[in-house]
Coordinates of N, CA and C in Angstrom, one line a residue:
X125 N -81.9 -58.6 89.4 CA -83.2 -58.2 89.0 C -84.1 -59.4 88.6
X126 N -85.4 -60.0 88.8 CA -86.0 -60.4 89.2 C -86.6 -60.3 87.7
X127 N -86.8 -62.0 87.0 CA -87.2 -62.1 85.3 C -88.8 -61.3 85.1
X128 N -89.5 -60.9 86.3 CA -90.7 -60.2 86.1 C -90.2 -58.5 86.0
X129 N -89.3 -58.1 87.0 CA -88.8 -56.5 86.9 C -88.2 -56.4 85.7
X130 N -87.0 -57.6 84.5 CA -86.7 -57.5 83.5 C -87.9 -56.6 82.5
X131 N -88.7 -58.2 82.6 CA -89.7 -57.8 81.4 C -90.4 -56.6 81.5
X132 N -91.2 -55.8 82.9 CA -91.5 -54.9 83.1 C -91.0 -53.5 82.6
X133 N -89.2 -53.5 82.7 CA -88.6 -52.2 82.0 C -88.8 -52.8 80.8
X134 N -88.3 -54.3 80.4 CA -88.3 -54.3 78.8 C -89.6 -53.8 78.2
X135 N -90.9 -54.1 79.1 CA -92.3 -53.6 78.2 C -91.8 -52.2 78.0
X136 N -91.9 -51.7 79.4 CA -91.8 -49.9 79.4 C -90.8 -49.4 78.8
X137 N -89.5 -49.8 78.4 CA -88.6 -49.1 77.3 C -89.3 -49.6 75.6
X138 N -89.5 -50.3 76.1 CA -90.5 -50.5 74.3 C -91.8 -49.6 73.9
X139 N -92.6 -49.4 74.7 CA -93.2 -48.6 75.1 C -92.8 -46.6 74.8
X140 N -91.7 -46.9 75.5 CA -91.6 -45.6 75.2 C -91.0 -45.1 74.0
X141 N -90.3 -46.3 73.6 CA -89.7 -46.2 72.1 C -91.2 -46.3 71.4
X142 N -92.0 -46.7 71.3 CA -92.8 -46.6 70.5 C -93.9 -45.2 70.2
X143 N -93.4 -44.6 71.8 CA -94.7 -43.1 71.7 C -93.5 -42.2 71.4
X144 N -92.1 -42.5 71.5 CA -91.0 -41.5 70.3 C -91.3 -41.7 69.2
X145 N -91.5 -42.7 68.5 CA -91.6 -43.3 67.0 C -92.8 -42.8 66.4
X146 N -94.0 -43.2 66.8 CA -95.5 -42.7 66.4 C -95.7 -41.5 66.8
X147 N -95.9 -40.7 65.4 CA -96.8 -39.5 65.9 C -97.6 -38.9 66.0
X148 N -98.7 -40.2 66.0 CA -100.7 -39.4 66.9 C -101.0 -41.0 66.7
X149 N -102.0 -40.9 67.8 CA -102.6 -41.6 67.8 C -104.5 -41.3 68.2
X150 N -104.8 -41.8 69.2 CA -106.4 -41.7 69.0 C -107.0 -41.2 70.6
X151 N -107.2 -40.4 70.6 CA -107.4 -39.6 72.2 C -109.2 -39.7 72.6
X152 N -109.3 -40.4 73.4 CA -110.8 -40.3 74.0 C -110.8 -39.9 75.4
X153 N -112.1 -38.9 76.0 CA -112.5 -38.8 77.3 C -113.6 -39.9 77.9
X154 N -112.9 -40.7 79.0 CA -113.5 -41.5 79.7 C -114.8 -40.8 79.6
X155 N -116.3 -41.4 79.6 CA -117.9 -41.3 79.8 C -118.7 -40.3 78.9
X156 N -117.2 -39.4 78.1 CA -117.8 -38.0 77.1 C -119.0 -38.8 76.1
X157 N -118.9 -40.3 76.2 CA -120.2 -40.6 75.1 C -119.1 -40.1 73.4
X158 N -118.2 -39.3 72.9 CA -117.4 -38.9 72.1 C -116.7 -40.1 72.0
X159 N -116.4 -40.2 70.2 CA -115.6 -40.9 69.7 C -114.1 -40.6 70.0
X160 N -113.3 -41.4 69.9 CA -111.8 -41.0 70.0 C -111.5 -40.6 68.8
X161 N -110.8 -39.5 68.9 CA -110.2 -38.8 67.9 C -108.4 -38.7 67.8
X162 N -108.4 -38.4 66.9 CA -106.6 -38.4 66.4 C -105.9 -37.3 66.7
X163 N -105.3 -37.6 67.0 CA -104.2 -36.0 68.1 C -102.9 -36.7 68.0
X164 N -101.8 -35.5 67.9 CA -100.3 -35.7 67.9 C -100.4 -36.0 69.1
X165 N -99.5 -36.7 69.6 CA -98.8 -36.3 70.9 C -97.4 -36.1 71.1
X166 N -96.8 -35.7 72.4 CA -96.0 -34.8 72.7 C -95.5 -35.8 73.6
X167 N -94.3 -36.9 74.1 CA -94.1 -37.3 75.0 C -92.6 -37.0 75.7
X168 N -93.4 -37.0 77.4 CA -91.9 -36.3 77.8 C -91.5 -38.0 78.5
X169 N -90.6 -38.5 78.2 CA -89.7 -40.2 78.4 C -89.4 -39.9 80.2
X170 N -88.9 -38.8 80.4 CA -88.5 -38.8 81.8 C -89.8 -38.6 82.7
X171 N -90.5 -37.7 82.1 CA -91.9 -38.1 83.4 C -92.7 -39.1 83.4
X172 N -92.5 -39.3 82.2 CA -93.8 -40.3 81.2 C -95.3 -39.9 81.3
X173 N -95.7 -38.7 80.8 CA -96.4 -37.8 80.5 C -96.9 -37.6 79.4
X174 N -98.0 -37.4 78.8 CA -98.0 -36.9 77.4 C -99.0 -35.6 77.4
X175 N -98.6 -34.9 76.2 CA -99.1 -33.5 76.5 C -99.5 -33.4 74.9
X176 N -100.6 -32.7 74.6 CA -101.2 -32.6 73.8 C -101.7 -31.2 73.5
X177 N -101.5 -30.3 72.4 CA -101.9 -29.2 71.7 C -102.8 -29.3 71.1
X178 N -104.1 -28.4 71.6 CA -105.4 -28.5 71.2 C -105.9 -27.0 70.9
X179 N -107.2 -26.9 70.6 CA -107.9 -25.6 70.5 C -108.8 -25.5 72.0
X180 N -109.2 -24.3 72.4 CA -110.2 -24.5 73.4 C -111.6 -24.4 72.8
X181 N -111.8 -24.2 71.6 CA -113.1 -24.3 71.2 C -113.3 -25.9 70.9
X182 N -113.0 -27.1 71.0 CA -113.1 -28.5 70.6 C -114.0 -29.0 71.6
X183 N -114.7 -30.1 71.1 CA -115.0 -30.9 72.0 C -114.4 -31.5 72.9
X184 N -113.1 -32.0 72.4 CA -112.7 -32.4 73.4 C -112.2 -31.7 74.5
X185 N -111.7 -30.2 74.6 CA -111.5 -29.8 75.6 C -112.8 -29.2 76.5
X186 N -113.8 -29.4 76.0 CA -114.9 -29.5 76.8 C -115.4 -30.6 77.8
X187 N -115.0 -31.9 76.7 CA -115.0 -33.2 78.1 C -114.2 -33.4 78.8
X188 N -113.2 -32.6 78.9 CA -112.0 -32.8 79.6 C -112.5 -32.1 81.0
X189 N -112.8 -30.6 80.2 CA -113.3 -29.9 81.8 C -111.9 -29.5 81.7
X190 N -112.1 -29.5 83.4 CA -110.9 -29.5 84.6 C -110.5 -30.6 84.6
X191 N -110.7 -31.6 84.6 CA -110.2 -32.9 84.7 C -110.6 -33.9 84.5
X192 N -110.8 -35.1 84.1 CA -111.3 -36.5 83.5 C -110.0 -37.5 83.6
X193 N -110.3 -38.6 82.8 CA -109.6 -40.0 83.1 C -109.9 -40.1 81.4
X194 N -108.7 -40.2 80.7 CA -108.8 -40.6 79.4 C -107.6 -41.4 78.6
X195 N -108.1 -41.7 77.3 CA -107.6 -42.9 77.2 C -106.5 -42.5 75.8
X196 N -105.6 -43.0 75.5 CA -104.7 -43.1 74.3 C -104.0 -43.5 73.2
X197 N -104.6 -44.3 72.4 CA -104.5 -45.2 71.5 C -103.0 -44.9 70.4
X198 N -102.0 -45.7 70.4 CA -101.3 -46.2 69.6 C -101.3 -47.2 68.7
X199 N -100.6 -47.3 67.8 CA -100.6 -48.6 67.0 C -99.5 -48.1 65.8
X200 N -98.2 -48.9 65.9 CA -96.9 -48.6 64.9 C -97.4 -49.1 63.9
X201 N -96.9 -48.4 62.6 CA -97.2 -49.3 61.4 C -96.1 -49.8 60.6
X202 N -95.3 -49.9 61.4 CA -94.3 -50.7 61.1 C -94.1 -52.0 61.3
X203 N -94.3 -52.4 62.9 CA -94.2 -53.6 63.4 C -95.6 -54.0 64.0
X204 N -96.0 -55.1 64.2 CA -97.5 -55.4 64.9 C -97.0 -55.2 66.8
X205 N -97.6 -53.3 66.8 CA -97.6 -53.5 68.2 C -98.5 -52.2 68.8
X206 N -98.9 -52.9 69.3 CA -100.3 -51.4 69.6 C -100.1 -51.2 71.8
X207 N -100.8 -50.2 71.5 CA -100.8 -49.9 73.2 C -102.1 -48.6 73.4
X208 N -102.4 -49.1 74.9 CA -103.6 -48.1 75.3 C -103.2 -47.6 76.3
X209 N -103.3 -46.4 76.7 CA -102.8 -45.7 77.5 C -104.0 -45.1 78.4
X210 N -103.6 -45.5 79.6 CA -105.1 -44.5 80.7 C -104.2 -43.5 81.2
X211 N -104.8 -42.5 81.9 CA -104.8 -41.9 83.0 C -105.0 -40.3 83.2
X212 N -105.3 -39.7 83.9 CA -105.8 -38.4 84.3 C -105.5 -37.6 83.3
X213 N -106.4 -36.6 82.6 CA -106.1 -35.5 81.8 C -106.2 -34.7 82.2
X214 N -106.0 -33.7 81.8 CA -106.5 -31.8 82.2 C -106.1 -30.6 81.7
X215 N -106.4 -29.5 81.7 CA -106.2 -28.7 80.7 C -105.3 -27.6 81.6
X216 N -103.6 -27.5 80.8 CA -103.0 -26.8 81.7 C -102.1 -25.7 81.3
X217 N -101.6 -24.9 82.0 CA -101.2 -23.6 81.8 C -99.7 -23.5 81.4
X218 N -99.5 -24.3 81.0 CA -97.5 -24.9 81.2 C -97.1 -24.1 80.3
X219 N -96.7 -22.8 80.5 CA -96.1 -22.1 78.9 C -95.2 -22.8 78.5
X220 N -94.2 -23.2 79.5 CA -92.5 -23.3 79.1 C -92.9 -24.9 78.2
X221 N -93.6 -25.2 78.8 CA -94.4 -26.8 78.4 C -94.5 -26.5 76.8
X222 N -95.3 -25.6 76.7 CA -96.1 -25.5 75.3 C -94.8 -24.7 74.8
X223 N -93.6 -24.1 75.1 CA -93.0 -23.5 74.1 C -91.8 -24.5 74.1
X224 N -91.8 -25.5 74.7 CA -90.9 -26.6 74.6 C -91.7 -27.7 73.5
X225 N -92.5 -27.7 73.8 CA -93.5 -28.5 72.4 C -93.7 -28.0 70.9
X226 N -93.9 -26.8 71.3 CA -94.8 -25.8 70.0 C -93.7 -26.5 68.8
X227 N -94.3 -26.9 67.3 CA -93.7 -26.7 66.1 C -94.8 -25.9 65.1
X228 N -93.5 -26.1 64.0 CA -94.5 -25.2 62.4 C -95.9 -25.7 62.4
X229 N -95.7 -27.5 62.4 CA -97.1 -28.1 62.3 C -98.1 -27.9 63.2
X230 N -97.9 -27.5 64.9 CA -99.0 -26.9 65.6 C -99.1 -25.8 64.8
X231 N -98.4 -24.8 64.8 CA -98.6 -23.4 64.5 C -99.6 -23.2 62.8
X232 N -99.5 -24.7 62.1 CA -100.7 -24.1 61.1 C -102.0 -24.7 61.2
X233 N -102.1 -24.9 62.7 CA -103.8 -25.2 63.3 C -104.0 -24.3 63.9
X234 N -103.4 -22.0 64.1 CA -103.8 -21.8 65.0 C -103.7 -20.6 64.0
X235 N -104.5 -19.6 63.9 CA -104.7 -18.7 63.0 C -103.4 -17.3 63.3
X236 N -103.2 -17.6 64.7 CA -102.0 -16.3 65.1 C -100.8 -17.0 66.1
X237 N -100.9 -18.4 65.4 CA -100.1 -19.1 65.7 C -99.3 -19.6 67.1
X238 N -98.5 -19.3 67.4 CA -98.1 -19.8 69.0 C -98.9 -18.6 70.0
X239 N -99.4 -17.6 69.3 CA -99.9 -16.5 70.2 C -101.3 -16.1 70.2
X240 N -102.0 -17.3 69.6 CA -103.4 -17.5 69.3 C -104.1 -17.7 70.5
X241 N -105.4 -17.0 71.0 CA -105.7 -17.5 72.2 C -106.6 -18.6 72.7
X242 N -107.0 -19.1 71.5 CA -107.7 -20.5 71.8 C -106.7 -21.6 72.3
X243 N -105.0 -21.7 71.9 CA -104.1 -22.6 72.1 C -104.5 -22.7 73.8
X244 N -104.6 -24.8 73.8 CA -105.2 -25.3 74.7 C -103.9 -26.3 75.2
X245 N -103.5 -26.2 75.8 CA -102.7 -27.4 76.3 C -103.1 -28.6 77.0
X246 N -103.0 -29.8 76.8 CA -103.7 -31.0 77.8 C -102.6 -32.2 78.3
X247 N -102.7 -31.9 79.5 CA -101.7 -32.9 80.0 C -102.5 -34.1 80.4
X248 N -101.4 -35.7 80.5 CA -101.7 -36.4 80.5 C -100.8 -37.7 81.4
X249 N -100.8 -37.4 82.5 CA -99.5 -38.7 83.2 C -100.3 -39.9 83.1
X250 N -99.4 -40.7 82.5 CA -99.7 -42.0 82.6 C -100.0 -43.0 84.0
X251 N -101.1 -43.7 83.8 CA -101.1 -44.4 85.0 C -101.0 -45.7 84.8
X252 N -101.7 -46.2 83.4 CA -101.7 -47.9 83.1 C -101.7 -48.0 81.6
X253 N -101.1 -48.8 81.0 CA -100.8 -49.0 79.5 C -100.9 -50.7 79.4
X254 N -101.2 -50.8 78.1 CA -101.8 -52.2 78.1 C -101.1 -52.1 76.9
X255 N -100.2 -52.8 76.3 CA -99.5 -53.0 75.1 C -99.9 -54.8 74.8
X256 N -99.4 -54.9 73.6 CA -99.8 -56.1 72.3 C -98.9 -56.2 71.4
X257 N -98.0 -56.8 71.2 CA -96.7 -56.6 70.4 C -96.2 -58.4 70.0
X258 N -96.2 -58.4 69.0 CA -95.8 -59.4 68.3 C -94.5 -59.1 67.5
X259 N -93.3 -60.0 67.6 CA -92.1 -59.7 67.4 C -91.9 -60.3 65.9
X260 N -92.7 -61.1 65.9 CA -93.0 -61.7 64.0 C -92.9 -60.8 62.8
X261 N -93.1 -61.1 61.8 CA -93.7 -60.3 60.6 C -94.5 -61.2 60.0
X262 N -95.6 -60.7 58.8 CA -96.4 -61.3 58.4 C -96.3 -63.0 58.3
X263 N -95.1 -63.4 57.4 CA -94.9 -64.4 57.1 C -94.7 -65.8 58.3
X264 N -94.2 -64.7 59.7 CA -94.2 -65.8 60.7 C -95.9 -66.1 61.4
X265 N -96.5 -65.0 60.9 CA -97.8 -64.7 61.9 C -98.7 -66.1 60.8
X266 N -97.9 -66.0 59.4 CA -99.2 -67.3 58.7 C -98.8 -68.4 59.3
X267 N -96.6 -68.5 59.4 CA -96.8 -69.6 59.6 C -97.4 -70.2 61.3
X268 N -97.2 -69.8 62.0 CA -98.1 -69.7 63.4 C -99.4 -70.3 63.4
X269 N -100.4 -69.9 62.3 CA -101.8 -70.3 62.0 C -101.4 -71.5 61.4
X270 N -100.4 -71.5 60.5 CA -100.6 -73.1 59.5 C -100.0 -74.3 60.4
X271 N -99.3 -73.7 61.7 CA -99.1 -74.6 63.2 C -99.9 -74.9 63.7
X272 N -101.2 -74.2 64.1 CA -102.1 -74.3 64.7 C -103.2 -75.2 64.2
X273 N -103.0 -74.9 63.0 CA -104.6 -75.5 62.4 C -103.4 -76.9 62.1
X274 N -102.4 -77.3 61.8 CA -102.0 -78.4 61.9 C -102.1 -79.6 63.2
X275 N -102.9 -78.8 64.0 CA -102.9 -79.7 65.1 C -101.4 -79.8 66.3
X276 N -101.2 -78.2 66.0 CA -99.5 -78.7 67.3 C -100.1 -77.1 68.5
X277 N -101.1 -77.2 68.7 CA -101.4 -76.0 69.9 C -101.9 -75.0 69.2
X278 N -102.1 -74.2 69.5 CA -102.7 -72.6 69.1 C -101.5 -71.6 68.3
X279 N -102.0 -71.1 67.9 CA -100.7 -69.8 67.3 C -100.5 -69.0 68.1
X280 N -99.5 -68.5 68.2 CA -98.6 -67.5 68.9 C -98.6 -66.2 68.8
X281 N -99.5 -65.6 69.4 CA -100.2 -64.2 68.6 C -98.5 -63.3 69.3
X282 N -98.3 -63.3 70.5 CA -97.3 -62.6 71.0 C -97.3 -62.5 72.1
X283 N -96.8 -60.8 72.7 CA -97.0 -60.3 74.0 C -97.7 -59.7 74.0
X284 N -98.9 -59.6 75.5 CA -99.2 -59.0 75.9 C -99.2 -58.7 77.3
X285 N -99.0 -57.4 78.1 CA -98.7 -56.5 79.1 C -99.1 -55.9 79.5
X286 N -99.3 -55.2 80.7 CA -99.9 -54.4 81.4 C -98.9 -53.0 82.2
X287 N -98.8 -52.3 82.1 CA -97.8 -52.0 83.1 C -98.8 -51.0 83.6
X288 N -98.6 -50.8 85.1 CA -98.8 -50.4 86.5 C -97.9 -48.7 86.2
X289 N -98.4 -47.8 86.2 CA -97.5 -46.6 86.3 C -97.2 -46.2 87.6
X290 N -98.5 -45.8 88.5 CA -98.9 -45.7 89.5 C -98.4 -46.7 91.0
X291 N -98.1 -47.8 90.5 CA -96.8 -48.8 91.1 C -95.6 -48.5 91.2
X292 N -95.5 -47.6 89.8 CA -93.5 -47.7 89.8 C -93.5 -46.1 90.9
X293 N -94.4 -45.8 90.8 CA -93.9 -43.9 91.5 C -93.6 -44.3 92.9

């Protein structure tokens, strides 16, 4: 394997450990003019998919439509490492989806619960993720700067990555 196909699974298994770990982050519709808003998400590791439980009375499932290009904001607060997530959204019918997802915590955003008929489901396949991850903790990130400003090169912010989803299919 090839030290670029390494790093590639290494991003994308870090990656995925990270949208196991975090549970919402910040969901926008490409051109809605709408702020990004904060939504759990739901991630399936084997399709690399994310699915999202919503109302159909929201705005956001009104910019979505039928379909749009939207974006997904993470960021751990454990470690310094954030990630954006693009690619196709849409609003879809997946019962076995949504009863494979559904928890208590959806169910006290919906007045009749898993059988409420506003429950909106939004799928989400990933197409391109852009991660930022620094393997440091605070104390290495000052001393980095107090390198820098000493005159021995720039500080060492970390990694940054791109991964191609739409590549690997």
């Amino acid at each position: 394997m090839a030290d670029t196909d390494r790093t590639e699974t290494d991003a994308r298994g870090q990656l995925f450990d990270q949208l196991d770990d975090v549970r919402a982050g910040m969901l926008g519709v490409e051109g809605s003019g709408q702020h990004m808003q904060p939504m759990t998400h739901y991630f399936d590791r084997d399709t690399g998919e994310l699915w999202f439980i919503t109302s159909t009375d929201t705005d956001l499932v009104r910019a979505v439509g039928q379909g749009s290009t939207a974006h997904f904001c993470v960021q751990s607060t454990s470690q310094d490492y954030y990630a954006c997530l693009s690619g196709p959204i849409h609003q879809s019918q997946d019962e076995a989806k949504l009863d494979e997802i559904w928890t208590a915590v959806a169910a006290a955003f919906f007045e009749d619960g898993r059988e409420d008929k506003k429950i909106c489901l939004l799928h989400m396949p990933l197409r391109e993720a852009a991660i930022w991850s620094s393997p440091g903790n605070p104390l290495m990130f000052g001393f980095e700067v107090l390198r820098a400003n000493m005159g021995d090169g720039t500080a060492d912010a970390g990694t940054h990555k791109v991964i191609n989803f739409a590549a690997a299919a």
